[in-house]
Short mmCIF file of C-alpha atoms in Angstrom, two decimals:
data_model
loop_
_atom_site.label_atom_id
_atom_site.label_comp_id
_atom_site.label_asym_id
_atom_site.label_seq_id
_atom_site.Cartn_x
_atom_site.Cartn_y
_atom_site.Cartn_z
CA MET A 720 36.72 80.99 49.72
CA ILE A 721 39.15 81.40 52.64
CA VAL A 722 39.48 79.37 55.79
CA LYS A 723 40.69 82.02 58.28
CA SER A 724 41.06 79.97 61.27
CA LEU A 725 40.91 76.20 62.70
CA SER A 726 39.93 74.93 65.98
CA LEU A 727 40.61 71.20 66.75
CA SER A 728 39.53 69.42 70.06
CA ASN A 729 40.73 65.84 70.40
CA PHE A 730 40.85 65.41 66.66
CA ARG A 731 43.46 62.79 65.68
CA ASN A 732 46.71 63.86 67.45
CA TYR A 733 45.69 67.43 68.46
CA ASN A 734 44.07 67.58 71.94
CA ARG A 735 43.53 71.33 71.68
CA LEU A 736 44.72 73.62 68.74
CA PHE A 737 43.77 77.23 67.31
CA ILE A 738 45.45 78.36 64.42
CA GLU A 739 44.97 81.14 61.82
CA PHE A 740 46.05 81.08 58.31
CA ASN A 741 47.23 83.14 55.44
CA GLN A 742 44.54 83.97 52.82
CA ASP A 743 46.94 82.84 50.00
CA ILE A 744 49.49 80.22 50.72
CA ASN A 745 50.12 78.05 53.65
CA ILE A 746 52.84 75.56 54.07
CA LEU A 747 52.67 72.94 56.75
CA ILE A 748 56.08 71.79 57.47
CA GLY A 749 57.13 68.80 59.77
CA ASP A 750 58.39 65.26 59.80
CA ASN A 751 56.16 62.38 58.72
CA GLY A 752 53.49 61.27 61.57
CA GLN A 753 53.37 64.86 63.15
CA GLY A 754 49.98 65.77 62.14
CA LYS A 755 50.38 67.92 58.83
CA THR A 756 48.04 65.59 57.03
CA ASN A 757 45.43 65.84 60.10
CA LEU A 758 45.09 69.50 59.56
CA ILE A 759 44.46 68.93 55.74
CA GLU A 760 41.81 66.27 56.78
CA ALA A 761 40.14 68.54 59.31
CA ILE A 762 39.72 71.27 56.68
CA TYR A 763 38.31 68.73 54.26
CA LEU A 764 35.95 67.51 56.73
CA LEU A 765 34.56 70.98 57.35
CA SER A 766 33.80 70.89 53.66
CA VAL A 767 31.95 67.69 53.04
CA GLY A 768 31.55 66.16 56.30
CA LYS A 769 33.64 63.38 55.43
CA SER A 770 37.23 62.25 55.66
CA PHE A 771 39.40 61.67 52.61
CA LYS A 772 41.31 59.17 54.63
CA THR A 773 38.62 56.93 56.44
CA HIS A 774 35.06 56.33 56.74
CA ILE A 775 35.24 55.06 60.36
CA ILE A 776 34.61 57.86 62.75
CA LYS A 777 36.43 56.53 65.60
CA GLN A 778 39.72 56.64 63.81
CA MET A 779 39.37 60.53 63.89
CA ILE A 780 38.80 60.90 67.66
CA MET A 781 41.85 61.07 69.94
CA PHE A 782 42.45 57.79 71.95
CA ASP A 783 40.82 57.82 75.33
CA TYR A 784 38.39 60.49 74.38
CA ASP A 785 34.55 60.08 73.50
CA PHE A 786 34.29 62.73 70.88
CA ALA A 787 36.17 65.34 68.73
CA LYS A 788 35.23 68.74 67.32
CA VAL A 789 36.37 70.62 64.24
CA LYS A 790 35.43 74.27 64.00
CA GLY A 791 36.45 76.79 61.11
CA GLU A 792 35.80 80.41 60.42
CA VAL A 793 35.64 80.72 56.64
CA ILE A 794 34.76 83.43 54.22
CA SER A 795 32.21 81.99 51.80
CA ASN A 796 30.53 84.52 49.11
CA ASN A 797 31.94 87.34 51.06
CA LYS A 798 30.28 86.40 54.40
CA LYS A 799 31.73 85.19 57.53
CA ARG A 800 30.53 81.80 58.49
CA TYR A 801 31.23 79.39 61.29
CA LEU A 802 31.29 75.82 60.25
CA GLU A 803 31.41 72.84 62.91
CA ILE A 804 31.72 69.05 62.80
CA ILE A 805 31.39 66.91 66.01
CA LEU A 806 32.34 63.28 65.75
CA GLY A 807 31.10 60.98 68.54
CA ASN A 808 31.75 57.02 68.57
CA ASP A 809 28.45 56.63 67.39
CA PHE A 810 27.37 59.61 65.72
CA LYS A 811 28.25 62.83 63.77
CA ARG A 812 26.60 66.44 63.98
CA ALA A 813 27.12 69.39 61.58
CA LYS A 814 26.55 72.94 62.54
CA ILE A 815 26.60 76.23 60.65
CA ASP A 816 26.80 79.47 62.77
CA ASP A 817 26.12 77.26 65.92
CA GLN A 818 22.89 75.94 64.58
CA ASP A 819 22.37 72.46 64.06
CA ILE A 820 22.10 71.06 60.44
CA TYR A 821 20.00 67.78 59.83
CA LYS A 822 20.57 67.73 55.97
CA ILE A 823 24.00 67.08 54.31
CA SER A 824 22.60 69.00 51.25
CA GLU A 825 22.09 72.27 53.51
CA TYR A 826 25.84 71.82 54.68
CA VAL A 827 27.91 70.88 51.50
CA GLY A 828 28.92 73.91 49.43
CA LEU A 829 29.42 76.46 52.10
CA LEU A 830 33.10 75.65 51.74
CA ASN A 831 34.52 74.26 48.68
CA VAL A 832 37.78 72.51 48.72
CA VAL A 833 39.76 70.51 46.13
CA VAL A 834 42.16 68.13 47.60
CA PHE A 835 45.26 66.53 46.00
CA ILE A 836 46.57 63.62 47.62
CA PRO A 837 49.25 61.05 46.19
CA ASP A 838 46.52 58.43 45.78
CA ASP A 839 44.90 60.82 43.13
CA LEU A 840 47.84 59.93 40.93
CA TYR A 841 46.23 56.72 40.52
CA LEU A 842 42.97 57.95 39.26
CA VAL A 843 43.74 57.07 35.71
CA LYS A 844 44.94 53.65 36.37
CA GLY A 845 42.45 52.71 39.33
CA GLY A 846 39.25 51.16 39.19
CA PRO A 847 35.82 52.47 38.20
CA ARG A 848 34.92 52.96 42.04
CA ASN A 849 37.79 55.49 42.53
CA ARG A 850 36.56 57.65 39.51
CA ARG A 851 32.73 57.43 40.41
CA ARG A 852 33.54 58.53 43.89
CA PHE A 853 35.77 61.41 42.29
CA VAL A 854 32.59 62.69 40.08
CA ASP A 855 30.17 62.31 42.88
CA LEU A 856 32.26 64.11 45.49
CA GLU A 857 33.16 66.99 43.07
CA LEU A 858 29.62 67.34 41.75
CA SER A 859 28.29 67.43 45.17
CA LYS A 860 30.10 70.27 46.16
CA ILE A 861 28.35 72.43 43.34
CA SER A 862 24.95 71.05 43.34
CA PRO A 863 22.85 70.42 46.51
CA ILE A 864 20.02 68.72 44.35
CA TYR A 865 22.58 66.35 43.13
CA VAL A 866 23.57 65.49 47.03
CA PHE A 867 20.07 65.10 47.80
CA ASN A 868 19.00 62.91 44.88
CA LEU A 869 22.22 60.78 45.10
CA SER A 870 21.42 60.35 48.78
CA LYS A 871 18.03 59.15 47.97
CA TYR A 872 19.45 56.68 45.27
CA ASN A 873 21.64 54.97 47.69
CA ASN A 874 19.05 54.56 50.39
CA LEU A 875 16.87 53.10 47.60
CA LEU A 876 19.50 50.96 46.27
CA LYS A 877 20.09 49.48 49.80
CA GLU A 878 16.43 48.78 49.94
CA ARG A 879 16.01 47.19 46.87
CA ASN A 880 19.17 44.86 47.50
CA LYS A 881 17.77 44.03 50.87
CA TYR A 882 14.39 43.07 49.48
CA LEU A 883 16.04 40.85 46.62
CA LYS A 884 17.14 38.62 49.36
CA VAL A 885 13.83 38.36 50.61
CA LEU A 886 12.42 37.50 47.15
CA ASN A 887 15.12 34.87 46.59
CA LYS A 888 14.15 33.20 50.00
CA LYS A 889 10.67 33.10 48.91
CA ASN A 890 11.37 31.86 45.42
CA ILE A 891 9.56 34.78 43.89
CA ASN A 892 10.52 36.19 40.53
CA SER A 893 8.97 39.56 41.00
CA ASP A 894 6.24 41.52 42.68
CA GLU A 895 4.52 44.94 43.06
CA TYR A 896 6.99 46.31 45.75
CA LEU A 897 10.04 45.54 43.72
CA GLU A 898 8.39 47.14 40.68
CA VAL A 899 7.59 50.41 42.85
CA LEU A 900 11.60 50.42 43.79
CA ASP A 901 12.33 50.23 40.19
CA GLU A 902 10.15 53.08 39.35
CA GLN A 903 11.66 55.35 42.12
CA LEU A 904 15.14 54.46 41.11
CA ALA A 905 14.68 54.94 37.31
CA LYS A 906 13.22 58.44 38.06
CA LEU A 907 16.19 59.38 40.24
CA GLN A 908 18.59 58.09 37.76
CA VAL A 909 17.39 60.49 34.71
CA GLU A 910 18.39 63.56 36.70
CA LEU A 911 21.38 62.11 38.03
CA ILE A 912 22.83 60.77 34.91
CA LYS A 913 21.96 64.12 33.20
CA LYS A 914 24.10 65.77 35.87
CA ARG A 915 26.93 63.63 35.69
CA ILE A 916 27.15 63.97 31.75
CA ASN A 917 27.09 67.70 32.14
CA PHE A 918 29.72 68.07 34.76
CA ILE A 919 31.99 65.67 32.87
CA ASN A 920 31.60 67.44 29.52
CA LYS A 921 32.34 70.75 31.20
CA LEU A 922 35.19 69.29 33.08
CA GLY A 923 36.65 67.57 29.83
CA GLU A 924 36.67 70.82 27.79
CA LYS A 925 38.88 72.29 30.59
CA VAL A 926 40.94 69.48 31.09
CA LYS A 927 41.85 69.27 27.32
CA LEU A 928 43.16 72.80 27.33
CA ILE A 929 44.92 72.67 30.72
CA TYR A 930 46.85 69.23 29.56
CA GLN A 931 48.10 70.92 26.65
CA MET A 932 49.21 73.97 28.66
CA ILE A 933 51.21 71.96 31.00
CA SER A 934 52.61 69.21 28.63
CA LYS A 935 53.47 71.83 25.89
CA LYS A 936 52.46 69.08 23.36
CA ASP A 937 49.62 69.83 20.83
CA ASP A 938 49.43 66.33 19.44
CA GLU A 939 48.36 64.68 22.87
CA ILE A 940 44.53 65.24 23.10
CA ILE A 941 42.75 64.14 26.50
CA ASP A 942 38.95 63.34 26.30
CA LEU A 943 36.73 62.51 29.30
CA CYS A 944 33.39 60.92 28.88
CA TYR A 945 30.54 59.31 30.80
CA LEU A 946 30.32 55.59 30.51
CA CYS A 947 26.70 54.86 31.37
CA PHE A 948 25.07 51.35 31.91
CA LEU A 949 22.26 52.70 29.47
CA LYS A 950 23.48 52.66 26.04
CA ASN A 951 20.23 54.14 24.32
CA GLU A 952 18.33 57.24 25.13
CA ILE A 953 18.34 58.27 28.84
CA ASN A 954 14.96 58.34 29.72
CA TYR A 955 12.55 56.91 32.37
CA GLU A 956 11.07 54.17 30.22
CA ASN A 957 14.17 52.89 28.93
CA ILE A 958 15.85 52.47 32.59
CA LEU A 959 12.78 51.07 33.82
CA SER A 960 12.71 48.38 31.22
CA MET A 961 16.06 47.37 32.12
CA TYR A 962 15.18 46.74 35.51
CA LYS A 963 12.37 44.57 34.60
CA LYS A 964 14.51 42.54 32.19
CA ASN A 965 17.00 41.97 34.84
CA HIS A 966 14.60 40.95 37.88
CA GLN A 967 15.48 37.13 37.51
CA ARG A 968 19.18 37.72 37.60
CA ASP A 969 19.06 40.24 40.34
CA ILE A 970 16.87 38.01 42.54
CA ARG A 971 19.12 35.14 41.97
CA TYR A 972 22.12 37.06 42.91
CA MET A 973 20.48 39.19 45.42
CA GLN A 974 22.09 42.33 44.15
CA THR A 975 21.17 45.09 41.51
CA HIS A 976 23.42 44.54 38.48
CA ILE A 977 22.54 47.84 36.63
CA GLY A 978 22.39 51.38 37.81
CA ILE A 979 24.65 54.51 38.00
CA HIS A 980 26.50 52.86 40.86
CA LYS A 981 27.99 50.79 38.07
CA ASP A 982 28.98 53.58 35.73
CA ASP A 983 32.42 54.88 35.07
CA LEU A 984 34.46 58.03 33.87
CA GLY A 985 36.23 57.38 30.64
CA ILE A 986 39.71 58.77 30.23
CA TYR A 987 41.29 58.94 26.88
CA MET A 988 44.50 60.10 25.26
CA ASN A 989 44.14 60.42 21.39
CA GLY A 990 40.99 58.14 21.32
CA ASN A 991 42.86 55.31 23.34
CA ILE A 992 42.25 54.37 26.98
CA ALA A 993 44.68 56.41 29.06
CA ASP A 994 45.27 53.47 31.52
CA LEU A 995 46.83 51.38 28.88
CA PHE A 996 48.26 53.85 26.33
CA ALA A 997 49.56 56.70 28.42
CA SER A 998 52.91 56.48 30.21
CA GLN A 999 53.23 57.13 33.79
CA GLY A 1000 54.30 60.59 33.49
CA GLN A 1001 51.44 61.32 31.05
CA GLN A 1002 49.08 59.79 33.50
CA ARG A 1003 50.34 62.26 36.11
CA THR A 1004 50.06 65.19 33.83
CA ILE A 1005 46.19 64.15 33.23
CA VAL A 1006 45.54 63.86 36.88
CA LEU A 1007 47.26 67.27 37.49
CA ALA A 1008 45.07 68.86 34.71
CA MET A 1009 41.96 67.33 36.10
CA LYS A 1010 42.60 69.14 39.39
CA VAL A 1011 43.48 72.26 37.86
CA ALA A 1012 40.33 72.08 35.57
CA LEU A 1013 38.16 71.38 38.77
CA ILE A 1014 39.21 74.47 40.53
CA GLU A 1015 38.19 76.64 37.30
CA LEU A 1016 35.12 74.73 36.97
CA ILE A 1017 33.87 75.37 40.55
CA LYS A 1018 34.84 79.01 39.87
CA ASP A 1019 32.54 78.99 36.97
CA GLU A 1020 29.74 77.48 38.69
CA ILE A 1021 29.76 79.08 42.14
CA GLY A 1022 31.54 82.47 41.25
CA GLU A 1023 34.52 82.07 43.68
CA TYR A 1024 37.54 79.87 43.83
CA PRO A 1025 37.65 76.79 46.36
CA VAL A 1026 40.40 76.30 48.85
CA LEU A 1027 43.07 73.84 47.44
CA LEU A 1028 44.74 71.18 49.58
CA LEU A 1029 47.83 69.60 48.57
CA ASP A 1030 49.01 66.67 50.91
CA ASP A 1031 52.66 65.57 50.13
CA VAL A 1032 51.84 65.86 46.41
CA LEU A 1033 54.87 68.29 45.11
CA SER A 1034 57.17 65.43 46.18
CA GLU A 1035 55.56 63.23 43.80
CA LEU A 1036 55.79 65.73 40.83
CA ASP A 1037 58.78 66.46 38.58
CA GLU A 1038 60.28 69.79 38.59
CA THR A 1039 58.28 71.04 35.33
CA ARG A 1040 55.02 69.93 36.69
CA LYS A 1041 55.64 71.20 40.15
CA ASN A 1042 56.65 74.61 38.83
CA MET A 1043 53.56 74.69 36.60
CA LEU A 1044 51.21 73.93 39.53
CA LEU A 1045 52.85 76.59 41.86
CA ASP A 1046 52.48 79.06 39.00
CA ILE A 1047 48.77 78.61 38.94
CA LEU A 1048 48.39 78.69 42.52
CA ASN A 1049 50.53 81.96 42.73
CA GLN A 1050 47.86 83.96 40.97
CA LYS A 1051 44.38 83.27 43.09
CA ILE A 1052 43.59 80.54 45.29
CA GLN A 1053 44.03 79.95 49.05
CA THR A 1054 46.27 76.82 49.31
CA PHE A 1055 47.72 74.63 52.05
CA ILE A 1056 50.72 72.63 51.31
CA THR A 1057 52.05 69.95 53.33
CA THR A 1058 55.73 68.85 53.31
CA THR A 1059 58.50 67.46 55.15
CA SER A 1060 60.96 70.19 53.88
CA ILE A 1061 60.73 73.42 51.82
CA ASP A 1062 64.19 73.03 50.79
CA GLY A 1063 63.16 71.31 47.29
CA ILE A 1064 60.59 73.86 46.61
CA ASN A 1065 62.51 76.35 44.28
CA HIS A 1066 59.81 78.76 43.52
CA GLN A 1067 58.89 82.35 44.66
CA ILE A 1068 55.66 81.23 46.23
CA VAL A 1069 57.92 80.03 49.22
CA GLU A 1070 58.84 83.73 50.03
CA LYS A 1071 55.25 84.86 50.53
CA ALA A 1072 53.85 81.72 52.24
CA LYS A 1073 52.84 81.30 55.67
CA LYS A 1074 55.07 78.62 57.01
CA ILE A 1075 53.64 76.64 59.89
CA TYR A 1076 55.79 74.04 61.67
CA ILE A 1077 54.05 71.33 62.96
CA LYS A 1078 55.36 68.69 65.88
CA SER A 1079 53.44 65.99 67.84
CA GLY A 1080 50.19 67.59 67.13
CA LYS A 1081 51.12 71.09 67.98
CA GLU A 1082 52.46 74.26 66.20
CA VAL A 1083 56.09 75.14 66.88
CA THR A 1084 57.87 78.42 66.47
#
């Protein structure tokens, strides 16, 4: 996949911008606060319809304007496409080739990107919510049916939690509508859990190999596994049974205590929890291996490499990890790198890269 050009209107600190990119390496250079990360964010927005920085749409719209627009010309499956996201203070619209799109499952996947930001270095030591979000976002890019089912699950979960408050006020232990919601959630989760397990297993196989390639240490074994709320066989009956057993507790506390929204991605080194037993350097190598493995997994699933976005990450990596990453990028992947200076990047990749200098929301020469 390739992003050929990007057009911004009233997005962040960009009033108007049209910019063309190299199909290999693009280095965005500028001081902090000039708009480098905003360009990375715009490309990511075109991919999944969301920002990796905020969930508040208004923050992405330039001050004193009512809307923002991000449009990109991309090459996907050897076909030229135009993707567009329009943001308003109280709305968000997506377009493909100037045609309105009403289902996110029809949009996600046309442009696949992998973003690597400094906060990702805390993926190992952070909470389960961060890891769930990672799994859901990355799996959504390669499976439209997963996007569709996950959206249905989240809507049903909101409805169930809302209804639990009604039952709590009426002091009712259960009723038919709650059981209907249980049944619908149970059916959805069977497929969602299977998708997650399959994704994590495939990713884990690649992470194990790539980690050893980066670290050069055969005695450090990395394993990923899915930590599911359901400990016995994953089927509709077992999930439904758990919901029924938890009715009273759920009604008392007015929230759903079990389900995939509570699950986690387990990351282990030599059988021990990496958060507790891996050093900071080892944890960073694990995350780097996960990102590289994700690139390869997406290639396996959809037949082409995603676009890679590196937002100020190189400054967070030591020379060995930095060069290993750049060696991998040097081979096959369109990449966008933000940095305040290229002086510290001692790699041949800099010579062939397109260097784009950004100042105050503008490209400067």
